[in-house]
Coordinates of C-alpha atoms in Angstrom, one line a residue:
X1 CA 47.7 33.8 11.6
X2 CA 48.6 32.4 14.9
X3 CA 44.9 30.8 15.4
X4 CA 46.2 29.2 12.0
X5 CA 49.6 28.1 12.8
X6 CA 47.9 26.5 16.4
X7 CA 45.4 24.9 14.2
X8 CA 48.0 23.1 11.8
X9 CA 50.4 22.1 15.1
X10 CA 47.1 20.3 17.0
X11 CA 46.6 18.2 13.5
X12 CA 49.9 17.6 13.3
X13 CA 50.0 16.1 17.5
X14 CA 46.5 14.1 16.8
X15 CA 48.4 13.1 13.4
X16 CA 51.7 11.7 15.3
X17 CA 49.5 10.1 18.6
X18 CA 47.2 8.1 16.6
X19 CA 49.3 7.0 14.0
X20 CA 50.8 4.5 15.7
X21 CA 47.1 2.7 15.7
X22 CA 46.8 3.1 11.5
X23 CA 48.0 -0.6 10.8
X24 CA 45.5 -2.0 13.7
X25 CA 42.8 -1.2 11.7
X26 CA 43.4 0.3 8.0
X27 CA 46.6 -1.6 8.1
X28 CA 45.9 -4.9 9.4
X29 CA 45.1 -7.9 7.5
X30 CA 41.8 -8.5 7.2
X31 CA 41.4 -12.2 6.0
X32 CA 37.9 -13.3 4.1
X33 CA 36.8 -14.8 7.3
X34 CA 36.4 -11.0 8.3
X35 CA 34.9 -10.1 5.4
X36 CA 32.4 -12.9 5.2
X37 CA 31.7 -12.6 8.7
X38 CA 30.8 -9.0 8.6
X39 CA 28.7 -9.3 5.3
X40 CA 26.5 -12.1 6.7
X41 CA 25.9 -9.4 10.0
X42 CA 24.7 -7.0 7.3
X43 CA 22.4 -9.3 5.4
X44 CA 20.8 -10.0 9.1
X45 CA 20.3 -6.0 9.3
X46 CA 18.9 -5.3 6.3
X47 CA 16.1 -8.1 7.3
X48 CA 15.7 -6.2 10.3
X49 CA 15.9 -2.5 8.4
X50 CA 12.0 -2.7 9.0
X51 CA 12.4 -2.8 12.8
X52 CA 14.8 0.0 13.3
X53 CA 12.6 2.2 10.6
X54 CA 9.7 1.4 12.8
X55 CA 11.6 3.0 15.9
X56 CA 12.5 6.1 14.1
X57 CA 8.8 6.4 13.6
X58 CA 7.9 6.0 16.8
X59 CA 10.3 8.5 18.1
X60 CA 9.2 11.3 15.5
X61 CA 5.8 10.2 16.4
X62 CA 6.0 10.9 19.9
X63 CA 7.9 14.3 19.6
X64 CA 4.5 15.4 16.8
X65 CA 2.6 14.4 19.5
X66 CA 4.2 17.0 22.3
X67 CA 4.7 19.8 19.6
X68 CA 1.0 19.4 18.8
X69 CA 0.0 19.5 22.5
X70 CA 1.7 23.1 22.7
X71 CA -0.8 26.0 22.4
X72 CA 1.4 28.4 21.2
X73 CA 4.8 28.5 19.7
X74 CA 7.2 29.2 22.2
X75 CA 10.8 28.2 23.4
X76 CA 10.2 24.7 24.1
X77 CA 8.1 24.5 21.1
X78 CA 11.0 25.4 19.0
X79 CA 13.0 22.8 20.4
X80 CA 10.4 20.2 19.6
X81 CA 10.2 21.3 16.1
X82 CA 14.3 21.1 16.1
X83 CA 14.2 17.5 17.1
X84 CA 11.7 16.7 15.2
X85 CA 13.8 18.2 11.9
X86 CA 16.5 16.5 12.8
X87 CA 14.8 13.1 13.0
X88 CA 13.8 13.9 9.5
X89 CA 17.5 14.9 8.6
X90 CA 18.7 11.6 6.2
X91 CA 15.4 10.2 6.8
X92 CA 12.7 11.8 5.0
X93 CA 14.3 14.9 3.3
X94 CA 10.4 16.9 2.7
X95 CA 9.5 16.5 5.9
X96 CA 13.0 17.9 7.7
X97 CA 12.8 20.9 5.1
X98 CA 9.0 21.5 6.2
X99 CA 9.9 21.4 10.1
X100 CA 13.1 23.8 9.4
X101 CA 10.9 26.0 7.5
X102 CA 8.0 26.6 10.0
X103 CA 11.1 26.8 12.4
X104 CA 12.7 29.8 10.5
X105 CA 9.0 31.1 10.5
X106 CA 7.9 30.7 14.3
X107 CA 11.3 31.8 15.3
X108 CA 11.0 35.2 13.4
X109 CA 7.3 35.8 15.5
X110 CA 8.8 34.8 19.0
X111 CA 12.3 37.0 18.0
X112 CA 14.4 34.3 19.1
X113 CA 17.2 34.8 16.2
X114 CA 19.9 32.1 17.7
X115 CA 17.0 29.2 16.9
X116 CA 16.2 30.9 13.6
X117 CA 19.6 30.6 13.1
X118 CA 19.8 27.3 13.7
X119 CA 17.1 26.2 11.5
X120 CA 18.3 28.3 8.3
X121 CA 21.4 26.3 8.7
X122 CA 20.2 23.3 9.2
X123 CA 17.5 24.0 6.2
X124 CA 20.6 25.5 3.9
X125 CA 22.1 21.8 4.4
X126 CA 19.4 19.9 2.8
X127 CA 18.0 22.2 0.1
X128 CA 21.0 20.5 -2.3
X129 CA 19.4 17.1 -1.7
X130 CA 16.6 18.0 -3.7
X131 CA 19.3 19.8 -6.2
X132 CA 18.0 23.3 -5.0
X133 CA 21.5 24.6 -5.1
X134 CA 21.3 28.4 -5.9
X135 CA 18.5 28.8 -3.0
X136 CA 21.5 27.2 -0.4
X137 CA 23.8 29.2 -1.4
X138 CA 21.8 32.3 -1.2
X139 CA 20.7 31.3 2.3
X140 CA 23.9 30.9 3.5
X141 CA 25.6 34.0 1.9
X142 CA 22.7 36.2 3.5
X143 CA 24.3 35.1 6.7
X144 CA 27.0 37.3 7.3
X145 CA 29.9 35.7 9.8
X146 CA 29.4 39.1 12.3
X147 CA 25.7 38.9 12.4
X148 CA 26.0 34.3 13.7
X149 CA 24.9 34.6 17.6
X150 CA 27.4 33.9 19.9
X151 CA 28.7 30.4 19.9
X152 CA 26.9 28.8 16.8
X153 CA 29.9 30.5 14.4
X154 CA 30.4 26.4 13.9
X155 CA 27.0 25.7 12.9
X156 CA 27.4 28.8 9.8
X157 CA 30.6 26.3 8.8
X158 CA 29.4 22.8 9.0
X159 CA 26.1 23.8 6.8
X160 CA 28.8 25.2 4.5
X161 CA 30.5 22.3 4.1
X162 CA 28.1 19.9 4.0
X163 CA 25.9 21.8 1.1
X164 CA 29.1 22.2 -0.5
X165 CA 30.1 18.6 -0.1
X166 CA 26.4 17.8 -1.6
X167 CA 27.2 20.0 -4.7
X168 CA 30.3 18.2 -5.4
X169 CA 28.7 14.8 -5.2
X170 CA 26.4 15.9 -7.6
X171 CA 29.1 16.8 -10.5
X172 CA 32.1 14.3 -9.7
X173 CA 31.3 13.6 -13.8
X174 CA 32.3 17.2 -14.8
X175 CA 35.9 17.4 -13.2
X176 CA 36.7 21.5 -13.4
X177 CA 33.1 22.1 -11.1
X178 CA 33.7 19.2 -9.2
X179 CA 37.3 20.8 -8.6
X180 CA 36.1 24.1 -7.4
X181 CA 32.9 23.0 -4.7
X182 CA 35.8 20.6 -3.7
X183 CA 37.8 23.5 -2.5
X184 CA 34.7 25.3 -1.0
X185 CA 34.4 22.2 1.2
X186 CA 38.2 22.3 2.3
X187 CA 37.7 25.8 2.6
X188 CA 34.7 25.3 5.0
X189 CA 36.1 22.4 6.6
X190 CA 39.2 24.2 7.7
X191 CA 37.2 27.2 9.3
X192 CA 35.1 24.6 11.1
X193 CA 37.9 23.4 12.6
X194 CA 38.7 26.8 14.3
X195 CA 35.2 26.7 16.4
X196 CA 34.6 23.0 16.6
X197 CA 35.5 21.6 20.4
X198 CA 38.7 19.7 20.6
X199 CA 39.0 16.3 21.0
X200 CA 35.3 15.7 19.9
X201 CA 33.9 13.1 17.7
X202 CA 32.8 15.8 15.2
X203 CA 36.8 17.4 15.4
X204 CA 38.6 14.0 14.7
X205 CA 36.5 13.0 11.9
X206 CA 37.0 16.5 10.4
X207 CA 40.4 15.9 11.1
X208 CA 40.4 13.0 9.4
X209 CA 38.6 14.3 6.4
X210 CA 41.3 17.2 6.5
X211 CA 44.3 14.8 5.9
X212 CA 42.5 12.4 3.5
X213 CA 42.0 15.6 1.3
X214 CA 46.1 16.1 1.2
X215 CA 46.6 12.6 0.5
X216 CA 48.3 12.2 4.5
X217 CA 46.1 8.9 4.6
X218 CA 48.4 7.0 7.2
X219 CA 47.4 10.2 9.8
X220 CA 44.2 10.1 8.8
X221 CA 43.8 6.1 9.5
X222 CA 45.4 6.3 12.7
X223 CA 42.3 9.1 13.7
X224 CA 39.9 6.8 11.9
X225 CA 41.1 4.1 14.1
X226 CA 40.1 6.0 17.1
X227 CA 36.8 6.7 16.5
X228 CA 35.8 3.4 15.0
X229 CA 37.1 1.7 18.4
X230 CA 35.7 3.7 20.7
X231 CA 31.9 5.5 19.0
X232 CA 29.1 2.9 19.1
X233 CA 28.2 1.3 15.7
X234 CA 24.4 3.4 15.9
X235 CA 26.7 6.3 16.0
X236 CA 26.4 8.5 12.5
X237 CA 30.1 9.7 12.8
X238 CA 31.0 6.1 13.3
X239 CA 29.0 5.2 9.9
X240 CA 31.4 8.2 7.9
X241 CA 34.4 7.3 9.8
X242 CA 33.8 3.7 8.7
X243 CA 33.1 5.0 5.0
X244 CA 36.4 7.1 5.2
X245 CA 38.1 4.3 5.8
X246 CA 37.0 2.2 3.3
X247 CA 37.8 5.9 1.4
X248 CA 41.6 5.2 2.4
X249 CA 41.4 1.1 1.7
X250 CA 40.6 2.4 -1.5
X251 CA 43.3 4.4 -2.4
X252 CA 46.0 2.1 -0.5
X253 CA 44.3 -0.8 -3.1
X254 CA 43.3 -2.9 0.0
X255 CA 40.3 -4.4 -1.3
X256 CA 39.1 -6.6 1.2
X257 CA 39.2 -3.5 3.6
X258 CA 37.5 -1.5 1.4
X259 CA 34.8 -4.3 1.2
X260 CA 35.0 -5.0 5.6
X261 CA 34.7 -0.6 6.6
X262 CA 32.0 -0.2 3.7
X263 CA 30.1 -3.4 5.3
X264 CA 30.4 -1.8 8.8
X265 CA 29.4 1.9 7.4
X266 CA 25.9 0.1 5.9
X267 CA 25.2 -1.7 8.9
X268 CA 25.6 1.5 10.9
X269 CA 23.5 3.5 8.8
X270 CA 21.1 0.6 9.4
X271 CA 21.0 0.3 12.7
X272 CA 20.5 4.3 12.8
X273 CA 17.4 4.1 10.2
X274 CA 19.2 6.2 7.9
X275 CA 18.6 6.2 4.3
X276 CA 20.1 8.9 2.8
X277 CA 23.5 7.3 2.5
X278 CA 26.1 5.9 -0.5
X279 CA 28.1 3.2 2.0
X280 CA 25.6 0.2 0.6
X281 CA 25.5 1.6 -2.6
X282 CA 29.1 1.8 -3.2
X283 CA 29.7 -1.8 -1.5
X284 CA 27.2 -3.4 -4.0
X285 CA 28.9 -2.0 -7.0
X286 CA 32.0 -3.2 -5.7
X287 CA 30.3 -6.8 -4.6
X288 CA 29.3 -6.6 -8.3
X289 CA 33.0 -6.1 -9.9
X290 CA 33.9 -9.4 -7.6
X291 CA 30.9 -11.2 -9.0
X292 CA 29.3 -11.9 -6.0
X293 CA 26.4 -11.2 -7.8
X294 CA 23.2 -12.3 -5.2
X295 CA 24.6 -10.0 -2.9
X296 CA 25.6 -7.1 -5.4
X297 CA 21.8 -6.9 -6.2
X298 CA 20.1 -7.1 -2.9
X299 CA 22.6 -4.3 -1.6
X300 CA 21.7 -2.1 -5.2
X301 CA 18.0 -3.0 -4.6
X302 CA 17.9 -1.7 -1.2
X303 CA 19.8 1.1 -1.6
X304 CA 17.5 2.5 -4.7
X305 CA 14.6 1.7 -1.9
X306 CA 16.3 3.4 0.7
X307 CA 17.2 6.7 -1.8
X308 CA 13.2 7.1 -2.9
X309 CA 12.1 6.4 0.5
X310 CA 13.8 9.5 1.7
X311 CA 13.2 12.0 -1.2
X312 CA 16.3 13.1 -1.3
X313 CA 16.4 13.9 -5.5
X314 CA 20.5 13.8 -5.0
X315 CA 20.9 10.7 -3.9
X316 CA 18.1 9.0 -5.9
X317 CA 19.9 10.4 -9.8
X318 CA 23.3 8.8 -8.1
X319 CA 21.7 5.7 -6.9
X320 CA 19.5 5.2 -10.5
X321 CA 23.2 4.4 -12.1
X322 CA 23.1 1.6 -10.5
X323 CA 19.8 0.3 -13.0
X324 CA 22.1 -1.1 -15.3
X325 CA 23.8 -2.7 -12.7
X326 CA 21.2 -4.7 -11.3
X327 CA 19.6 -5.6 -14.9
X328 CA 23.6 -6.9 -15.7
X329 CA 23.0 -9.2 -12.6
X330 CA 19.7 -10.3 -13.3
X331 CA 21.0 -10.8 -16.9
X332 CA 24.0 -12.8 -15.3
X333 CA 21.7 -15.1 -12.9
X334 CA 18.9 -15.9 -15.6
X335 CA 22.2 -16.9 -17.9
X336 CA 23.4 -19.1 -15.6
X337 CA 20.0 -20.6 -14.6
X338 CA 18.5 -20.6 -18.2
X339 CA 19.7 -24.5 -18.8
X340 CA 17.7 -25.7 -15.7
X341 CA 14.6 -23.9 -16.5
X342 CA 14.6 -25.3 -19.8
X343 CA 15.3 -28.8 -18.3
X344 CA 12.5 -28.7 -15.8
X345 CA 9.9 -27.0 -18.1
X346 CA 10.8 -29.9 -20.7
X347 CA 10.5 -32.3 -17.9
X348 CA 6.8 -30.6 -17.0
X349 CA 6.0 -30.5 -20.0
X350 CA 6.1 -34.4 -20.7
X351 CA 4.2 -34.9 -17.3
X352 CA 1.3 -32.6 -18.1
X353 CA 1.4 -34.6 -21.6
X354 CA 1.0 -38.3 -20.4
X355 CA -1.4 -36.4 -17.6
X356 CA -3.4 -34.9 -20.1
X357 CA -3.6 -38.0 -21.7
X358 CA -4.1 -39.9 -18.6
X359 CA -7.0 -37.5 -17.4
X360 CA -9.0 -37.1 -20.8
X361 CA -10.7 -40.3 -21.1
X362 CA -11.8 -40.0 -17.0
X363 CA -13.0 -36.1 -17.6
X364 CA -14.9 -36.8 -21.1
X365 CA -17.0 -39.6 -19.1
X366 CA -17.6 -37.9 -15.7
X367 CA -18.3 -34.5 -17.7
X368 CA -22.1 -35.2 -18.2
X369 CA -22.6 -37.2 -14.6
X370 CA -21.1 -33.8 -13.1
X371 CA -23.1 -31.8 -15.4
X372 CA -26.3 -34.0 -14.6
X373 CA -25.5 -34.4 -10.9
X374 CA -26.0 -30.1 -10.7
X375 CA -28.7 -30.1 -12.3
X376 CA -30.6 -32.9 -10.8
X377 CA -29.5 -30.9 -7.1
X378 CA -30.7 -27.6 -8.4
X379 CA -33.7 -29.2 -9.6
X380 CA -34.6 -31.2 -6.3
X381 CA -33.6 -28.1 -4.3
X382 CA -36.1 -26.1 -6.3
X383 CA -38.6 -28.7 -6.0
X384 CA -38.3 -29.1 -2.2
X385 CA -38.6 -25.3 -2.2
X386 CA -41.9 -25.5 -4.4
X387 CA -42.8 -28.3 -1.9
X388 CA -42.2 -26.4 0.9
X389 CA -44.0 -23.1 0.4
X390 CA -47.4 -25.8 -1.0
X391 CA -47.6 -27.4 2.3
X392 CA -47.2 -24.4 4.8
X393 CA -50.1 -23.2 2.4
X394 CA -52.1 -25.8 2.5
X395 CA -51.7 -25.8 6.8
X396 CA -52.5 -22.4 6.6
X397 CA -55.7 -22.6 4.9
X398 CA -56.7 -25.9 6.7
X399 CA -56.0 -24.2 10.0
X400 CA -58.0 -21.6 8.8
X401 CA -61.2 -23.5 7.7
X402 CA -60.6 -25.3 11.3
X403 CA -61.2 -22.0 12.9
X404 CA -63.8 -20.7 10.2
X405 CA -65.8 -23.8 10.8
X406 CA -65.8 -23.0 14.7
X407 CA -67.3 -20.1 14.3
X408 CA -69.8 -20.9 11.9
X409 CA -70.8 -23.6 14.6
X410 CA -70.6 -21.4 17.1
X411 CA -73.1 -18.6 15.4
X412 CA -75.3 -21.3 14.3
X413 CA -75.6 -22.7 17.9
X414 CA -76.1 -19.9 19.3
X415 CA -78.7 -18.6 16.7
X416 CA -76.7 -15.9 15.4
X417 CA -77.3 -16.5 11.7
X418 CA -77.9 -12.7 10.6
X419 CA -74.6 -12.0 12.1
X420 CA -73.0 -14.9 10.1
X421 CA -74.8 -13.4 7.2
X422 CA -73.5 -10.4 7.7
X423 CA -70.2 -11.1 8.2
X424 CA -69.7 -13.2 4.9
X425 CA -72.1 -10.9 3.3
X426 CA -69.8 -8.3 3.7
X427 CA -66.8 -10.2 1.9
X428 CA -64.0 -8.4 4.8
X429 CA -63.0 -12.0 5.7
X430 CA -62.4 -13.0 1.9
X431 CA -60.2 -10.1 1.1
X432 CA -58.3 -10.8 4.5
X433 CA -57.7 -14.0 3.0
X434 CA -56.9 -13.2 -0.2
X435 CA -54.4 -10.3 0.8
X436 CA -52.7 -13.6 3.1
X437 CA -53.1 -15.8 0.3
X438 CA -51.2 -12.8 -2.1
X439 CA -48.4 -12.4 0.8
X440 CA -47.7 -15.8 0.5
X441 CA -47.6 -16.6 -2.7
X442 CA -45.5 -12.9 -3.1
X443 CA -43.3 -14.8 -0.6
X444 CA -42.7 -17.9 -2.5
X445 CA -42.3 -16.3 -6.1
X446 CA -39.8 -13.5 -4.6
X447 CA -37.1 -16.2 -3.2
X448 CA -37.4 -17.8 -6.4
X449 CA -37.2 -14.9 -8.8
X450 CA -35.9 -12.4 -6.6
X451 CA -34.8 -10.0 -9.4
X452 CA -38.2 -10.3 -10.9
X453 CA -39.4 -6.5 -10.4
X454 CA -36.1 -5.1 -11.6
X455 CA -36.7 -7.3 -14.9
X456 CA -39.7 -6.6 -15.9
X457 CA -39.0 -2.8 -15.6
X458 CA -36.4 -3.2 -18.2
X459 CA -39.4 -4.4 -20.4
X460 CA -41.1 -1.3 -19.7
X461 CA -41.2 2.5 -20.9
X462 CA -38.8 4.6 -18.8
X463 CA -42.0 6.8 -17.6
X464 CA -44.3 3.5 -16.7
X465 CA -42.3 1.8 -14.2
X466 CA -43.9 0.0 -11.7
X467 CA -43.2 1.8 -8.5
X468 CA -44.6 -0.8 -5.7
X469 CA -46.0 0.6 -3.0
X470 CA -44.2 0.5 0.9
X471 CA -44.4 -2.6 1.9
X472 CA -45.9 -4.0 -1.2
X473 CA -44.0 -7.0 -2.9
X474 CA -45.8 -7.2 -6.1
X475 CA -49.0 -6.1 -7.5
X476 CA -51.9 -7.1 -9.6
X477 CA -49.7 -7.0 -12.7
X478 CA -46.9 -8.7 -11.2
X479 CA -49.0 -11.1 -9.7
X480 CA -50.5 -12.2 -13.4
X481 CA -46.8 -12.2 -15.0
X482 CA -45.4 -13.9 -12.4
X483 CA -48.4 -16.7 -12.3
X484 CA -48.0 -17.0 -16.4
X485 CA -44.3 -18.1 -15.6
X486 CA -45.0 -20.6 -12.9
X487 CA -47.3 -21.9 -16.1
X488 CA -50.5 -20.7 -14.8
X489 CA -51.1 -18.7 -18.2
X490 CA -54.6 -19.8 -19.4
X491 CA -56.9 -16.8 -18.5
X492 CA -59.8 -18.4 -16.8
X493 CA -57.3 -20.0 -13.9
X494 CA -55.9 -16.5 -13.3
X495 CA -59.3 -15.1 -12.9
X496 CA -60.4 -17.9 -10.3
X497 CA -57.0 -17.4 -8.5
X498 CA -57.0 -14.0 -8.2
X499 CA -60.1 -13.5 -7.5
X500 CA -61.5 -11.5 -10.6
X501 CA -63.3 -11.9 -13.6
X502 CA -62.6 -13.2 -17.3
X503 CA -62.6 -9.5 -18.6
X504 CA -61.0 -8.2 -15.4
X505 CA -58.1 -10.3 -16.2
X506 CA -57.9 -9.3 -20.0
X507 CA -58.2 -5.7 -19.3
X508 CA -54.8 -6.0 -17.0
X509 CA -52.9 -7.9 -19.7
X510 CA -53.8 -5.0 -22.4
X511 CA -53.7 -1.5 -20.1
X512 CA -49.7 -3.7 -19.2
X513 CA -48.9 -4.3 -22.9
X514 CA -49.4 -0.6 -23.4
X515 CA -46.3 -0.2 -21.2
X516 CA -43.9 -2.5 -22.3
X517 CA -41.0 -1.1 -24.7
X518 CA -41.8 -3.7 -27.7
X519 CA -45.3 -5.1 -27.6
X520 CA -44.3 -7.7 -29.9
X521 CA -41.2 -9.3 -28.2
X522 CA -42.6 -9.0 -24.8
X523 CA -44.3 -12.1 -24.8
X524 CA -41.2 -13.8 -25.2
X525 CA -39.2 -11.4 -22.8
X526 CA -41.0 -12.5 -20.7
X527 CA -40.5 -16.3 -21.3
X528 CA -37.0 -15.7 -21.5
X529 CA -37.1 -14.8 -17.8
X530 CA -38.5 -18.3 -17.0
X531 CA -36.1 -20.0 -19.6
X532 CA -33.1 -17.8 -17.7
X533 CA -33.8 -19.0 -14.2
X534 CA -34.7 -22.2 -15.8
X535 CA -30.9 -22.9 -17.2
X536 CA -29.6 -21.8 -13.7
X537 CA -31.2 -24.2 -12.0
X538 CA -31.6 -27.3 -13.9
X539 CA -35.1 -27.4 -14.1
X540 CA -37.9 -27.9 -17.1
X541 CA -40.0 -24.6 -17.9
X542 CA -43.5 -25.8 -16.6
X543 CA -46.4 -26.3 -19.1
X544 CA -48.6 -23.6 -20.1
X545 CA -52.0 -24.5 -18.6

């Protein structure tokens, strides 16, 4: 009872002292110059919400990186994992959980109970986010108040109240529930008080909270008045002493305040890469009912981002009832710009007519130039391709009968004419020539058909593919298909360029037909590769000869 009766005399003292500052800031008149000033700062932060989530990153990054250079858990490893949590904490709720749960865990093996502590409390305080009520209150009951280590009896409170205040967020639409977890949190609140260090940030804004709850809001402004002078705006308490006070604007009917404290709450929560928040969430619905519309959405749009960016299931079913909010605003702009879209689109679409009309005539005669044009280039290009691989031919086989003829001079000279016999006797220099001659030609046929093996094994049986040899570009029967499509089709001209006889040549052609899927269509398969090439290019199928 005295601990009690010391407790209600301090908030009455901070009450009196700071009330004096309540119409300085809750009480002041705050013109729309204020407002508008402090709305256009937070449309400059939420284009720079990337950069400050990009530094939270880092930091958690950097801490991963010295808990995973530990060996073993230990003390300091503990700590790591803490910080890490706590980094987590607003920003990525399945993460934070996951780091307070391996805490719990490597606390229990190292028996350091104060840090396991720690980390049940901090873990009991989030589970609510992701609606996991009965497990947080079950966590926290199994903590019994004389079992709390020495000194962390505050840390047993504040997880109360916060997974209470959670639980009340969740059924403000069910007033009798929402009633009851609102007392739990005044309940907690007011042990907290006991145990929390005086004159601390955390104390005056749990003071503050304490007299909003019994409606003393003047007290609780002049508190509110303190912190938000005096705590930096990256400062989380600043952010909920900022969204307190828009709390009391509220209530007082102080609009413009309401809009200026909620403005400063988002910007803080901003600046500190927090996402699990209501402040911009709240100040779009109420840019909404004062039909600043542009800004009503981005604010709602961001927010909705910000609630499924950090998992937290809690604030993303509060921040979805905001949906029909933004489709009202889209609704509301596309209203209002509906009669200039239709003006423009009529305007484009007389242009495109007289354009269309102007353009016809011009495309109908420059169609077939165009069309002729490409097919005259892919024609020349395969011609000086045809050209191209003749002549290096031809120089090869001159430069050959050069050097042949030297050393038929030379044996002759020299009276060696057995040898010479010999040596074209044995027909070694003709099938050297020949297998350069069939490279060459191989060469030629491949760049211009160079599909033309995985063609005509879709003409064949699955079991008489023609598997070519390594290094081998085409055989025999490859060699005769491929000639028939450059036009050489007339079986005596095969024989002489190949090299083999009439019958030789026939008994390919027949032992291949056997192969082929349909003997009767595969005569004009095979024309249909010439014809297919023959369309991509431009050029005329030669003449059979």
């Amino acid at each position: 009872m005295p601990k009690r009766l010391t407790l209600l005399i301090m908030l009455f003292i901070t009450a009196a002292a700071t009330a004096l500052q309540a119409r300085s800031v809750i009480g002041k008149d705050i013109s729309e110059r204020d407002v508008s000033e402090v709305l256009q700062r937070l449309d400059k932060e939420i284009n720079r919400s990337v950069i400050y989530i990009r530094l939270r990153h880092q930091r958690i990054d950097s801490l991963q990186r010295l808990l995973a250079a530990s060996e073993k858990p230990d003390t300091a490893s503990l700590t790591l994992l803490m910080r890490i949590g706590d980094n987590y904490n607003a920003f990525n709720t399945d993460s934070a959980l996951l780091c307070y749960e391996r805490g719990i865990r490597e606390s229990h093996q190292l028996g350091a109970d104060s840090a396991g502590f720690l980390f049940a409390c901090r873990k009991a305080k989030m589970l609510p986010l992701l609606l996991f009520f009965a497990e947080s209150d079950r966590l926290l009951d199994s903590i019994r108040e004389c079992e709390v280590p020495p000194g962390l009896i505050a840390e047993k409170y504040e997880a109360e109240r916060q997974s209470q205040f959670y639980m009340a967020n969740f059924f403000t639409s069910f007033p009798t529930r929402y009633d009851s977890i609102s007392a739990k949190v005044s309940e907690a609140r007011s042990k907290l008080l006991h145990y929390l260090p005086e004159g601390t940030p955390m104390y005056k804004l749990m003071v503050a909270e304490h007299l909003f709850q019994r409606l003393e809001f003047d007290k609780a402004a002049g508190i509110l008045a303190e912190l938000v002078e005096t705590l930096p705006d990256d400062d989380p308490i600043y952010a909920r002493a900022c969204h307190l006070a828009a709390e009391i604007a509220k209530k007082h009917g102080d609009i413009e305040a309401q809009v200026y404290y909620l403005a400063l709450s988002s910007i803080s929560d901003i600046r500190c890469a927090t996402l699990e928040v209501t402040s911009l969430q709240e100040l779009g619905r109420l840019l909404y009912e004062l039909d600043d519309i542009e800004r009503a959405h981005d604010y709602l749009s961001s927010a909705l981002r910000n609630a499924v960016s950090c998992q937290a299931l809690l604030r993303i079913i509060q921040t979805s009832q905001s949906i029909p909010i933004i489709e009202d605003a889209h609704r509301m702009q596309l209203m209002s710009q509906r009669t200039g879209i239709y003006t423009v689109i009529v305007v484009l679409a007389v242009f495109l007519i007289v354009l269309f009309a102007a353009t016809r005539y011009a495309y109908q005669r420059n169609r077939k130039l165009r069309h002729a044009t490409v097919r005259l280039k892919a024609a020349n290009d395969t011609k000086d391709t045809y050209l191209t691989q003749f002549l290096n031919l031809c120089s090869i086989y001159m430069d050959k009968l050069h050097r042949f003829n030297k050393v038929v001079n030379r044996k002759i000279s020299a009276g060696q004419t057995d040898e010479l016999y010999r040596m074209t006797k044995s027909g070694r220099f003709l099938e050297d020539e020949a297998r350069e001659f069939y490279s060459v030609i191989d060469d030629a046929f491949l760049h211009l058909y160079p599909n033309f093996v995985e063609e005509v094994n879709r003409l064949l049986l699955p079991d008489k593919q023609i598997v070519l040899k390594e290094g081998e570009k085409l055989n025999t029967d490859l060699r005769i298909l491929a000639l028939s499509i450059l036009g050489v089709d007339d079986t005596a001209r095969l024989a002489q360029m190949l090299g083999y006889s009439v019958y030789t040549i026939y008994t390919y052609r027949n032992k291949f037909k056997a192969r082929v899927r349909n003997r009767e269509t595969f005569e004009d398969d095979i024309r249909a590769i010439r014809s297919r090439y023959a369309e991509e290019t431009g050029e005329e199928a030669p003449e059979k000869g």
